[in-house]
């Protein structure tokens, strides 16, 4: 008995919903097997990875702290991905957003302090969008592949950050550590509750999700963007601009990543150092895919990917498992999701020998 | 010729070697119609796996073999996803890049500080003692020569051998290849394995010869630069060599700049290869007609037999 791949006439809505669920379940299964191979008790370790870190209020708020940048960036990237614009340099755009926001926070005159946070927000947005804008400019004017450009710009942004914190922006009273001075009090976000590190950025993440939902599901602009990405020629006949889609896609992703950079700098970090993100910009790509580029999906995907961060830290402390295991889980999840997606568009049809 | 010029020349070829190996592998993969963005991940896995073997006293030859094998195994994951599950190749390649960075970092934890003996230059006897030519050409390690030799071999295989012709047909018109009785998926899978093995070897070169240490994410974007090189070279092996030498040269010149203490921040010099990549891509992308002529027609498109 053999099977044949057959495309479904209509994408399966059920499979579309189930694919991420199956992928998560399989990730847990493979993850457990991986722990067993590494010589750790699988159930115990999975519990320490996925459940224990969020079984306290503090743990849950830490999950939110990590989920917020993922969700904000993924919401922005989804706009681009829908338009088939491959911005994979959100990590660099986050870095530039954080640099711009911190620059304003550190060097703005005190007269501006009453409105320092809004100014830093705008600086972060502009910093991230401008960095992505380079890729948009090169793509639309000079036909240069945006995947490679946004990635190269990520390495350049990392080096620029390193230059700043070791050079001109280094805290003169910082015992030579590669970091800037702390932001002034007016440039830092108060935690919503002094017990935890969660700030108003949670609210912004929700706003970003609602905005994504409105734009993609309810507006003509979102439709035009998707057509421009999926079928550039059809879009041109309809009078929609492919270049417009590229600009909007890249700038939205860049702005979102830049805002996430602002929230990181003004929130949990309070200053810049040589490393400011544990790969949020890359993990957010996975969040966007796992979330099917939709707002509710990104919410769930962001929480799950955040769990891989706190889980990685948790098993490092409890079992001494190296924390890069986080990225193994993230890669594994994306692999399995992509494999599960197969059943959205195709099905296996049993072919009897006689029929062939 | 001064010592400095000689060291820049040889340093350039050594820095070019990992780029050359990885890019030549990816070129064959792309010629078969598959775009594997995950070179960075496969290089990292190769670098970590090879280093693990060497640091535990396994010897350098087995270390390189394991590096290539590990790269191929990682590539096989990508192959199964894209060929059997008809996954978007961009997304699968990205997943491989993230996965590879995580796997390699997990494998390599705790081994980084341990030194190993780097791959030694090949003993070419009297040739190495020739005046000028000796230090210029005959004091490299074997991998440099292997990388250089792969350039004409890849060219010949693709353009003059029957198997290479079949591979190109599979990349240009998989439907026709299938109708002629060739197994498109099998040919693409083999190409993907080959690309993975060379990427693993390239990573192994970094950890076993170039630096002889393991550092997390030590490829530092070389996998992505290799990917750019294939575009830059418009899918031609000898142009890949030219591109790899160009980038090797940029890398070595900026290192010399840092050693000489140029009045430029070292980070600006370190950024030179990435800036150069963007500039090169901009220049090459200008000629749209040439790109359209050279790109394998079915690049990035999944193939499903309809019988």
XYZ file of C-alpha atoms in Angstrom, chain B residues 86-268:
183
model
C 7.119 20.893 0.584
C 7.973 23.526 3.166
C 8.778 27.104 2.244
C 12.553 27.017 1.681
C 13.150 30.466 3.171
C 11.466 29.522 6.432
C 13.145 26.111 6.643
C 16.553 27.672 6.007
C 15.983 30.250 8.734
C 14.917 27.495 11.114
C 18.124 25.644 10.285
C 20.177 28.766 10.995
C 18.565 29.255 14.435
C 18.617 25.532 15.229
C 22.262 25.228 14.243
C 23.284 28.145 16.398
C 21.479 26.576 19.376
C 22.729 23.033 18.818
C 26.330 24.131 18.330
C 26.266 26.374 21.403
C 24.792 23.546 23.487
C 27.370 21.048 22.183
C 30.273 23.378 22.716
C 29.531 24.599 26.243
C 32.593 24.128 28.426
C 34.955 23.239 25.612
C 35.693 26.706 24.350
C 38.560 27.501 26.675
C 40.440 24.329 25.802
C 43.053 24.818 23.113
C 43.725 22.338 20.336
C 46.596 22.051 17.940
C 45.634 23.832 14.753
C 45.835 22.139 11.375
C 49.462 22.400 10.255
C 50.628 23.451 6.783
C 51.091 20.647 4.332
C 54.683 19.466 4.073
C 55.546 20.097 0.452
C 59.285 19.514 0.957
C 61.573 21.538 -1.305
C 58.678 23.486 -2.849
C 58.115 25.284 0.442
C 61.725 26.432 0.437
C 61.602 28.068 -2.994
C 62.427 31.743 -2.814
C 59.283 33.901 -2.880
C 57.060 31.182 -4.370
C 57.574 28.962 -1.314
C 56.082 31.300 1.252
C 53.513 32.567 -1.243
C 52.116 29.308 -2.568
C 53.455 26.222 -0.856
C 52.981 26.683 2.860
C 49.220 26.370 3.186
C 47.309 23.675 4.985
C 45.546 21.038 2.924
C 42.109 22.622 3.203
C 43.230 25.732 1.328
C 44.355 23.583 -1.577
C 41.194 21.521 -1.346
C 39.035 24.653 -1.566
C 41.001 25.935 -4.562
C 40.854 22.555 -6.286
C 37.093 22.388 -5.817
C 36.637 25.468 -8.005
C 37.608 23.883 -11.355
C 36.193 20.528 -10.242
C 32.798 22.077 -9.495
C 32.897 23.980 -12.769
C 33.826 20.869 -14.736
C 31.253 18.706 -12.976
C 28.437 21.181 -13.533
C 29.248 22.092 -17.125
C 30.982 19.118 -18.635
C 29.735 15.995 -16.871
C 26.505 14.178 -17.551
C 25.536 14.136 -13.876
C 26.086 17.888 -13.694
C 23.887 18.398 -16.730
C 21.121 16.372 -15.070
C 21.480 18.450 -11.924
C 21.111 21.648 -13.931
C 18.040 20.335 -15.701
C 16.553 19.514 -12.323
C 17.221 23.105 -11.266
C 15.900 24.716 -14.429
C 12.972 22.485 -15.364
C 12.240 19.824 -12.746
C 9.071 18.806 -14.578
C 11.063 17.931 -17.684
C 13.683 16.065 -15.661
C 10.922 14.085 -13.999
C 9.316 13.272 -17.335
C 12.675 12.027 -18.592
C 12.725 9.581 -15.707
C 15.097 11.346 -13.345
C 14.256 11.301 -9.655
C 14.114 15.035 -8.947
C 13.783 14.702 -5.197
C 16.660 12.276 -4.879
C 18.967 14.465 -6.954
C 18.010 17.542 -4.949
C 18.485 15.670 -1.679
C 21.986 14.595 -2.696
C 22.808 18.176 -3.678
C 21.547 19.393 -0.282
C 23.723 16.804 1.500
C 26.748 17.896 -0.518
C 26.092 21.537 0.346
C 25.729 20.603 4.016
C 28.951 18.603 4.045
C 30.902 21.488 2.519
C 29.324 23.977 4.938
C 30.249 21.657 7.817
C 33.785 21.426 6.462
C 33.917 25.222 6.199
C 32.833 25.505 9.829
C 35.364 22.865 10.800
C 38.051 24.915 9.080
C 37.206 27.856 11.323
C 37.396 25.923 14.600
C 40.175 23.473 13.670
C 42.529 25.561 11.562
C 41.653 29.245 11.351
C 41.321 29.952 15.080
C 41.780 26.504 16.712
C 39.271 27.405 19.421
C 35.506 27.112 19.773
C 33.508 30.280 20.425
C 29.725 30.458 20.389
C 28.503 31.831 17.043
C 32.100 31.968 15.834
C 31.084 31.976 12.171
C 30.026 35.603 12.702
C 27.881 35.798 9.600
C 30.251 33.965 7.235
C 27.423 31.610 6.280
C 25.331 34.561 5.151
C 28.280 36.106 3.346
C 28.817 32.781 1.537
C 25.168 32.922 0.517
C 25.714 36.425 -0.851
C 28.790 35.208 -2.710
C 26.710 32.766 -4.730
C 24.457 35.608 -5.871
C 27.483 37.830 -6.437
C 29.053 35.092 -8.558
C 25.853 34.693 -10.602
C 26.122 30.953 -9.951
C 29.584 30.520 -11.519
C 32.358 28.705 -9.607
C 35.271 30.855 -10.749
C 33.438 34.010 -9.764
C 32.791 32.422 -6.366
C 36.552 32.155 -6.043
C 36.960 35.804 -7.003
C 34.325 36.821 -4.463
C 35.802 34.690 -1.688
C 39.245 36.185 -2.301
C 37.744 39.669 -2.272
C 36.091 39.025 1.117
C 39.129 37.238 2.466
C 41.127 40.296 1.471
C 38.725 42.687 3.198
C 38.888 40.547 6.354
C 42.677 40.432 6.398
C 43.127 44.103 5.543
C 40.819 45.173 8.352
C 42.687 42.881 10.758
C 45.992 44.448 9.683
C 44.364 47.840 10.084
C 43.457 46.983 13.655
C 46.959 45.679 14.406
C 48.553 48.795 12.925
C 46.276 50.904 15.100
C 44.680 52.967 12.358
C 42.895 56.020 13.765
C 39.542 54.340 13.119
C 37.512 52.490 15.749
C 38.172 48.762 15.556
C 34.433 48.134 15.299
C 34.285 50.194 12.103
